[in-house]
């Protein structure tokens, strides 16, 4: 019996490529138009460790053609785990395709699926007093916004708190930013932290809220020190429409834009930013999870974020966007050189960005003795374009921009993971700020020295020239 090999894989890839041309992303994942929570009964999670590049290519093509599959970990590198959720009606077909090219797999995570089904239920029935949230669990948008408004009114006297909306979502919900600074501070650098640009990443939301609480209540020496040095901007929910919809359909990723020419809904906000838009890792199709939208910066949520980060611009020392999951501390670029899919492009200040990422990832990992990967998003995960990360660095002008994939192995995690996630991210942020500050101070000193050489140059240059001539004259006595 002939064993499946590379030639068979290539043949299967050719068939899949034809399918991409004929029906790429046409089949949207099931949506619940009646507002009934989607059932995952009978679904399963496939886990695969591809052994070669042909298997990677096959899985990538599978991801593009079988859009009813929900890829939690996309095909990246040989040996790295690929994970996707398959609905009951697709399991047989998926197995057949994988078996046909000799790709081994495991079916698992039944407990994870059980938790995924139950996530929104308790939140719907929980009753909280106005302005209160439980930071030890997940919270709905109304409770989060009420908490932000109450936190502003309870701002400690020595601090200055400002809650403001940077714009409206597609469904006209506010996108809130909470700014914390010292009451008498002026002209300081800032640090921005946002979350939930992808709606289903609830742990990112909860982690951002814990960071806000930690700063606001100055829990610990590090929080007092960092608040003494920087203004902080916390945006817990960048995608409010999508977040609300996850309480109906738990694994929803995009916003809730509708289209006149398609029954599919939503744009991936993190593929819609007006920087290198529409290239790698994005599809211009409403039925795809990575739909980059009809044009660059087309989404109201993205327009709001772009306006605000450009307004703040270089006043921000650092920008951090929280995602889930996997334990990664990443920075630009997202794309490969000339978008050819071969070599990941590097920024001119790659070494500076990596130095900060190394310190932050080491500190985050040391919290619970875990390993965090670091590098560009292209190097660590996969090529992508139109992200907030790249836009904020190269258009808004913020030098240090980072995207974090926080802990976990799925989008649905137990609330007990919130505190460990916060501790890891917080320790990483502390290290990040310390190294950014040191590098910025060093850069400022060098610039100051150059300015003195140039502006006070007449005196300094004349003095150096005189000393050289005198030394030269003395040397000539011995010739």
Coordinates of C-alpha atoms in Angstrom, one line a residue:
X1 CA 0.0 0.0 0.0
X2 CA 1.4 3.4 -1.0
X3 CA 1.8 5.7 1.9
X4 CA 0.7 9.3 1.6
X5 CA 3.7 11.5 0.9
X6 CA 4.7 15.0 -0.3
X7 CA 3.4 14.3 -3.9
X8 CA 0.0 13.4 -2.6
X9 CA 0.0 16.5 -0.4
X10 CA 0.9 18.7 -3.3
X11 CA -1.9 17.2 -5.3
X12 CA -4.4 17.8 -2.5
X13 CA -3.1 21.4 -2.3
X14 CA -3.8 21.9 -6.0
X15 CA -7.4 20.8 -5.5
X16 CA -7.7 23.1 -2.5
X17 CA -6.2 26.0 -4.4
X18 CA -8.9 25.5 -7.1
X19 CA -11.6 25.6 -4.4
X20 CA -10.1 28.9 -3.1
X21 CA -10.5 30.4 -6.5
X22 CA -14.0 29.2 -6.9
X23 CA -15.6 29.6 -3.5
X24 CA -13.1 31.3 -1.2
X25 CA -14.8 32.2 2.1
X26 CA -18.3 32.0 0.7
X27 CA -19.7 29.9 3.5
X28 CA -20.0 32.0 6.6
X29 CA -20.0 30.4 10.0
X30 CA -23.5 29.9 11.3
X31 CA -25.1 32.9 12.8
X32 CA -28.0 33.1 15.1
X33 CA -30.5 35.6 13.7
X34 CA -33.0 34.8 16.4
X35 CA -30.7 35.8 19.2
X36 CA -30.5 32.3 20.6
X37 CA -27.2 31.2 22.1
X38 CA -25.4 29.0 19.6
X39 CA -25.1 25.4 20.7
X40 CA -21.7 23.6 20.4
X41 CA -23.1 20.2 21.2
X42 CA -21.3 17.5 19.2
X43 CA -18.5 19.9 18.2
X44 CA -14.9 18.9 18.8
X45 CA -11.5 20.5 18.8
X46 CA -8.8 19.2 16.5
X47 CA -5.2 19.5 17.6
X48 CA -2.4 19.0 15.0
X49 CA 1.3 19.3 14.9
X50 CA 2.3 19.6 11.2
X51 CA 5.5 17.8 10.4
X52 CA 6.5 19.7 7.3
X53 CA 5.8 22.8 5.1
X54 CA 3.5 20.9 2.9
X55 CA 1.3 20.1 5.9
X56 CA 1.4 23.8 6.9
X57 CA 0.2 24.8 3.4
X58 CA -2.5 22.2 3.4
X59 CA -3.9 23.4 6.8
X60 CA -3.7 27.0 5.7
X61 CA -5.7 26.2 2.6
X62 CA -8.2 24.2 4.7
X63 CA -8.6 27.3 6.9
X64 CA -9.5 29.4 3.9
X65 CA -11.9 27.0 2.2
X66 CA -13.7 25.4 5.1
X67 CA -14.9 28.6 6.8
X68 CA -17.2 26.7 9.1
X69 CA -14.0 25.7 11.0
X70 CA -12.9 28.1 13.7
X71 CA -9.1 28.2 13.8
X72 CA -8.0 29.1 17.3
X73 CA -4.3 28.6 16.5
X74 CA -3.6 29.1 12.9
X75 CA -1.0 27.2 10.9
X76 CA 2.4 28.9 11.6
X77 CA 5.5 26.8 11.7
X78 CA 6.5 23.1 11.5
X79 CA 6.0 21.5 14.9
X80 CA 3.8 24.3 16.3
X81 CA 0.3 23.2 17.4
X82 CA -2.6 24.0 15.2
X83 CA -6.0 24.0 16.9
X84 CA -9.5 24.5 15.4
X85 CA -13.1 23.9 16.4
X86 CA -15.2 21.8 14.1
X87 CA -19.0 21.7 14.3
X88 CA -20.7 18.3 14.4
X89 CA -21.7 18.3 10.7
X90 CA -18.1 18.9 9.6
X91 CA -16.2 16.4 11.7
X92 CA -16.4 13.5 9.2
X93 CA -15.3 15.6 6.2
X94 CA -12.4 17.1 8.2
X95 CA -11.2 13.6 9.2
X96 CA -11.5 12.4 5.6
X97 CA -9.4 15.3 4.3
X98 CA -6.7 14.9 6.9
X99 CA -6.5 11.2 6.5
X100 CA -6.3 11.5 2.7
X101 CA -3.0 13.4 3.0
X102 CA -1.6 11.5 6.0
X103 CA -1.9 14.3 8.6
X104 CA -2.3 12.9 12.1
X105 CA -4.6 14.6 14.6
X106 CA -6.1 14.4 18.0
X107 CA -9.7 15.3 19.1
X108 CA -9.8 16.8 22.5
X109 CA -11.0 19.6 24.8
X110 CA -14.4 18.4 25.7
X111 CA -14.2 20.1 29.1
X112 CA -13.2 23.3 27.2
X113 CA -16.3 23.0 25.0
X114 CA -18.5 22.5 28.1
X115 CA -17.1 25.7 29.6
X116 CA -17.5 27.5 26.3
X117 CA -21.2 26.6 26.3
X118 CA -21.7 27.8 29.8
X119 CA -19.8 31.1 29.7
X120 CA -22.5 33.6 29.1
X121 CA -25.3 32.0 31.2
X122 CA -24.2 33.0 34.7
X123 CA -23.4 36.6 33.5
X124 CA -27.0 37.0 32.2
X125 CA -28.5 36.1 35.5
X126 CA -26.0 37.9 37.8
X127 CA -27.3 41.1 39.4
X128 CA -24.9 43.7 40.5
X129 CA -25.3 47.1 42.1
X130 CA -24.9 50.1 39.8
X131 CA -21.2 50.9 39.2
X132 CA -20.0 47.6 40.6
X133 CA -18.2 44.7 38.8
X134 CA -16.6 41.5 40.0
X135 CA -13.0 41.7 38.9
X136 CA -12.6 38.0 39.6
X137 CA -15.0 37.0 36.8
X138 CA -16.1 38.2 33.4
X139 CA -18.6 41.1 33.1
X140 CA -21.0 42.3 30.5
X141 CA -20.6 45.6 28.7
X142 CA -23.3 47.5 30.7
X143 CA -21.6 46.6 34.0
X144 CA -18.2 47.5 32.6
X145 CA -19.3 50.9 31.5
X146 CA -21.2 51.6 34.7
X147 CA -18.0 50.7 36.6
X148 CA -15.9 53.0 34.5
X149 CA -18.3 55.9 35.2
X150 CA -18.4 55.1 38.9
X151 CA -14.6 54.9 39.1
X152 CA -14.3 58.4 37.7
X153 CA -16.5 59.8 40.4
X154 CA -14.5 57.9 43.1
X155 CA -11.1 59.0 41.8
X156 CA -8.6 59.6 44.7
X157 CA -7.9 63.3 45.3
X158 CA -4.2 63.0 44.4
X159 CA -5.1 61.6 41.0
X160 CA -6.9 63.0 38.0
X161 CA -9.3 60.6 36.3
X162 CA -11.0 61.2 33.0
X163 CA -13.4 58.9 31.3
X164 CA -14.1 59.9 27.7
X165 CA -15.5 58.4 24.5
X166 CA -13.3 58.4 21.4
X167 CA -16.2 57.6 19.1
X168 CA -19.1 55.4 18.4
X169 CA -19.2 51.8 17.1
X170 CA -21.2 50.6 14.1
X171 CA -24.2 50.0 16.3
X172 CA -23.7 53.4 18.0
X173 CA -22.1 52.3 21.3
X174 CA -19.5 54.4 23.0
X175 CA -15.8 53.4 22.9
X176 CA -14.5 54.5 26.2
X177 CA -10.9 55.4 27.3
X178 CA -10.1 55.9 31.0
X179 CA -7.1 58.2 31.6
X180 CA -5.3 58.2 35.0
X181 CA -2.7 60.7 35.9
X182 CA -1.3 62.6 38.9
X183 CA -3.5 65.6 39.8
X184 CA -0.7 68.2 39.3
X185 CA 1.2 66.5 36.5
X186 CA 1.9 68.3 33.2
X187 CA 3.5 67.4 30.0
X188 CA 4.3 63.8 30.7
X189 CA 4.7 60.7 28.5
X190 CA 1.8 58.3 28.4
X191 CA 1.3 54.5 28.2
X192 CA -1.8 53.1 26.3
X193 CA -3.3 49.7 27.1
X194 CA -6.3 48.4 25.1
X195 CA -8.2 45.2 24.8
X196 CA -11.1 43.4 23.1
X197 CA -10.5 44.5 19.5
X198 CA -11.4 40.8 18.9
X199 CA -14.7 40.3 20.6
X200 CA -14.3 36.8 21.9
X201 CA -11.0 37.4 23.8
X202 CA -12.7 37.9 27.1
X203 CA -9.6 37.3 29.2
X204 CA -8.0 40.4 27.6
X205 CA -11.0 42.5 28.7
X206 CA -10.8 41.2 32.3
X207 CA -7.0 41.7 32.4
X208 CA -7.3 45.3 31.2
X209 CA -9.9 46.0 34.0
X210 CA -7.5 44.6 36.6
X211 CA -4.7 46.9 35.3
X212 CA -7.0 49.8 35.6
X213 CA -8.1 48.9 39.2
X214 CA -4.4 48.3 40.2
X215 CA -3.4 51.8 39.0
X216 CA -6.5 53.5 40.3
X217 CA -6.1 52.1 43.8
X218 CA -2.3 52.2 43.7
X219 CA -1.9 48.6 44.9
X220 CA 1.8 48.2 45.4
X221 CA 5.0 50.2 45.0
X222 CA 5.3 49.6 41.2
X223 CA 1.8 51.0 40.5
X224 CA 2.7 54.2 42.5
X225 CA 6.0 54.5 40.8
X226 CA 4.6 54.0 37.3
X227 CA 1.7 56.3 37.9
X228 CA 4.2 58.9 39.2
X229 CA 6.1 58.7 35.9
X230 CA 3.4 58.3 33.2
X231 CA -0.2 59.1 32.3
X232 CA -2.1 55.9 31.6
X233 CA -4.8 55.4 29.0
X234 CA -6.9 52.2 29.4
X235 CA -9.5 51.1 26.8
X236 CA -11.0 47.8 28.0
X237 CA -13.4 47.2 25.1
X238 CA -12.5 48.5 21.6
X239 CA -15.1 46.4 19.9
X240 CA -18.3 46.9 22.0
X241 CA -20.8 45.6 19.4
X242 CA -18.8 42.4 18.9
X243 CA -18.3 41.9 22.7
X244 CA -22.1 42.2 23.3
X245 CA -22.7 39.7 20.6
X246 CA -20.4 37.1 22.2
X247 CA -23.1 36.8 24.9
X248 CA -25.2 35.3 22.1
X249 CA -22.5 33.7 20.0
X250 CA -19.5 33.1 22.2
X251 CA -16.8 32.8 19.5
X252 CA -17.7 35.9 17.5
X253 CA -14.5 37.8 16.5
X254 CA -15.4 40.8 14.3
X255 CA -17.5 43.9 14.7
X256 CA -21.1 43.9 13.6
X257 CA -21.1 45.8 10.3
X258 CA -23.7 44.7 7.8
X259 CA -23.3 44.7 4.0
X260 CA -25.8 45.4 1.2
X261 CA -24.3 42.7 -1.1
X262 CA -23.9 39.9 1.5
X263 CA -25.8 38.3 4.3
X264 CA -22.6 37.8 6.2
X265 CA -21.7 40.2 8.9
X266 CA -18.6 41.9 10.3
X267 CA -15.1 43.2 9.7
X268 CA -12.0 42.1 11.5
X269 CA -11.0 45.4 13.1
X270 CA -7.4 44.4 13.4
X271 CA -7.1 44.0 9.7
X272 CA -8.8 47.3 8.9
X273 CA -6.2 49.9 9.9
X274 CA -4.9 52.3 7.3
X275 CA -1.4 51.0 7.2
X276 CA -0.4 48.4 4.7
X277 CA -4.0 47.4 4.5
X278 CA -5.3 44.4 2.5
X279 CA -2.2 42.5 2.1
X280 CA -1.1 39.3 4.0
X281 CA -3.4 37.6 6.5
X282 CA -6.5 39.4 5.3
X283 CA -9.4 38.7 3.0
X284 CA -11.7 41.2 1.5
X285 CA -14.8 39.1 2.0
X286 CA -17.6 39.6 4.6
X287 CA -17.9 35.9 5.2
X288 CA -14.3 35.5 6.4
X289 CA -13.1 36.0 10.0
X290 CA -10.2 38.0 8.8
X291 CA -12.3 40.2 6.5
X292 CA -10.3 43.5 6.2
X293 CA -13.4 45.6 5.2
X294 CA -14.4 47.4 2.1
X295 CA -11.5 49.9 2.4
X296 CA -8.7 50.9 4.7
X297 CA -9.9 52.5 7.9
X298 CA -13.5 52.0 6.9
X299 CA -14.9 51.0 10.3
X300 CA -16.1 53.6 12.8
X301 CA -14.3 51.8 15.6
X302 CA -11.0 51.9 13.7
X303 CA -11.5 55.5 12.7
X304 CA -12.0 56.4 16.4
X305 CA -8.8 54.6 17.5
X306 CA -6.8 56.1 14.6
X307 CA -7.9 59.6 15.5
X308 CA -7.1 59.2 19.2
X309 CA -3.7 57.6 18.8
X310 CA -2.7 60.2 16.2
X311 CA -3.9 63.0 18.5
X312 CA -1.8 61.6 21.4
X313 CA 1.0 60.7 19.0
X314 CA 4.5 60.9 20.3
X315 CA 3.2 61.9 23.8
X316 CA 2.8 58.1 24.2
X317 CA 6.0 56.4 25.2
X318 CA 4.4 53.0 24.7
X319 CA 1.3 51.3 23.2
X320 CA 0.1 47.9 24.3
X321 CA -2.8 45.9 22.8
X322 CA -4.0 42.8 24.6
X323 CA -5.1 39.7 22.7
X324 CA -5.7 36.1 23.7
X325 CA -4.1 33.6 23.7
X326 CA -0.7 31.9 23.8
X327 CA 1.9 33.8 25.8
X328 CA 3.6 36.1 23.3
X329 CA 5.1 39.7 23.4
X330 CA 5.2 41.0 19.9
X331 CA 6.0 44.1 17.9
X332 CA 5.9 45.3 14.2
X333 CA 6.1 44.5 11.4
X334 CA 3.3 42.1 10.6
X335 CA 4.2 41.6 6.9
X336 CA 6.9 39.8 5.0
X337 CA 9.3 41.7 2.7
X338 CA 7.4 42.8 -0.4
X339 CA 4.5 40.6 0.8
X340 CA 6.1 37.6 -0.8
X341 CA 5.6 35.3 2.2
X342 CA 9.3 34.4 2.6
X343 CA 11.2 36.7 5.0
X344 CA 9.6 38.7 7.8
X345 CA 10.3 42.5 7.4
X346 CA 12.1 44.2 10.3
X347 CA 11.9 47.8 11.4
X348 CA 15.0 50.0 11.5
X349 CA 14.8 50.0 15.3
X350 CA 14.2 46.2 15.6
X351 CA 16.9 45.8 18.2
X352 CA 15.4 48.4 20.5
X353 CA 12.0 46.9 20.2
X354 CA 13.4 43.4 20.8
X355 CA 15.4 44.6 23.9
X356 CA 12.2 45.8 25.5
X357 CA 10.2 42.8 24.4
X358 CA 12.8 40.5 25.9
X359 CA 12.8 42.2 29.3
X360 CA 8.9 42.3 29.3
X361 CA 8.5 38.7 28.2
X362 CA 11.1 37.5 30.7
X363 CA 9.3 39.3 33.5
X364 CA 5.9 38.0 32.5
X365 CA 7.3 34.4 32.2
X366 CA 9.1 34.6 35.5
X367 CA 5.8 35.2 37.3
X368 CA 4.7 31.5 37.0
X369 CA 7.8 30.0 35.4
X370 CA 6.3 30.0 31.9
X371 CA 7.9 30.8 28.5
X372 CA 6.7 33.8 26.5
X373 CA 7.7 34.0 22.8
X374 CA 8.9 37.4 21.5
X375 CA 9.6 39.0 18.1
X376 CA 7.6 40.6 15.3
X377 CA 4.0 39.4 14.8
X378 CA 5.2 38.0 11.5
X379 CA 8.0 36.0 13.2
X380 CA 6.0 34.7 16.1
X381 CA 2.6 34.0 14.7
X382 CA 1.9 34.6 11.0
X383 CA 2.1 37.4 8.3
X384 CA -0.6 40.0 8.8
X385 CA -1.5 43.5 7.6
X386 CA -3.7 46.4 8.6
X387 CA -3.2 46.0 12.3
X388 CA -3.5 48.6 15.1
X389 CA 0.1 47.7 16.1
X390 CA 1.7 48.7 12.9
X391 CA -0.6 51.7 12.4
X392 CA 0.2 53.2 15.8
X393 CA 3.9 52.9 15.3
X394 CA 4.2 54.2 11.8
X395 CA 1.3 56.6 11.4
X396 CA 0.7 57.8 15.0
X397 CA 4.5 57.9 15.6
X398 CA 4.7 55.8 18.9
X399 CA 8.1 54.2 19.0
X400 CA 7.3 51.2 21.3
X401 CA 4.2 49.4 20.3
X402 CA 3.4 45.8 21.4
X403 CA 0.8 43.2 20.9
X404 CA 0.4 40.6 23.6
X405 CA -1.2 37.2 23.4
X406 CA -1.9 36.5 27.0
X407 CA -2.2 33.1 28.8
X408 CA -4.5 30.3 27.9
X409 CA -5.0 27.7 25.2
X410 CA -8.5 28.8 24.1
X411 CA -10.8 31.7 24.0
X412 CA -13.0 30.3 26.8
X413 CA -11.1 30.2 30.1
X414 CA -12.1 29.8 33.7
X415 CA -12.4 33.0 35.7
X416 CA -9.7 31.7 38.0
X417 CA -7.2 32.6 35.1
X418 CA -7.9 36.3 35.4
X419 CA -5.7 37.1 38.4
X420 CA -2.7 35.1 37.0
X421 CA -3.1 36.8 33.7
X422 CA -3.1 40.2 35.3
X423 CA 0.0 39.4 37.4
X424 CA 1.9 38.2 34.3
X425 CA 0.9 41.2 32.2
X426 CA 1.5 43.6 35.0
X427 CA 5.0 42.3 35.7
X428 CA 5.7 42.5 32.0
X429 CA 4.4 46.1 31.8
X430 CA 6.7 47.2 34.7
X431 CA 9.7 45.7 33.0
X432 CA 8.7 47.2 29.7
X433 CA 8.3 50.7 31.2
X434 CA 11.7 50.5 32.9
X435 CA 13.6 49.5 29.8
X436 CA 11.7 52.0 27.6
X437 CA 12.5 54.8 30.1
X438 CA 16.1 53.8 30.2
X439 CA 16.4 53.7 26.5
X440 CA 14.5 57.0 26.1
X441 CA 16.8 58.7 28.7
X442 CA 19.9 57.4 26.9
X443 CA 18.6 58.6 23.6
X444 CA 17.7 62.1 25.0
X445 CA 21.2 62.4 26.5
X446 CA 22.8 61.6 23.1
X447 CA 20.6 64.1 21.4
X448 CA 21.4 66.7 24.0
X449 CA 25.1 66.1 23.5
X450 CA 24.7 66.5 19.7
X451 CA 22.8 69.7 20.2
X452 CA 25.4 71.1 22.4
X453 CA 28.1 70.2 19.9
X454 CA 26.1 72.0 17.2
X455 CA 24.6 75.0 19.0
X456 CA 27.5 75.7 21.3
X457 CA 29.7 74.5 18.6
X458 CA 31.6 77.6 18.0
X459 CA 33.1 77.7 21.5
X460 CA 33.5 74.0 21.8
X461 CA 35.0 73.4 18.4
X462 CA 37.4 76.4 18.8
X463 CA 38.5 75.0 22.1
X464 CA 39.1 71.6 20.7
X465 CA 40.9 73.0 17.7
X466 CA 43.2 75.2 19.8
X467 CA 44.1 72.2 22.0
X468 CA 44.9 70.1 18.9
X469 CA 47.1 72.8 17.4
X470 CA 48.9 73.4 20.6
X471 CA 49.5 69.7 21.0
X472 CA 50.7 69.4 17.4
X473 CA 53.1 72.3 17.9
X474 CA 54.6 70.7 20.9
X475 CA 55.1 67.4 19.0
X476 CA 57.0 69.2 16.3
X477 CA 59.7 70.2 18.8
X478 CA 60.7 66.5 19.0
X479 CA 60.7 65.8 15.2

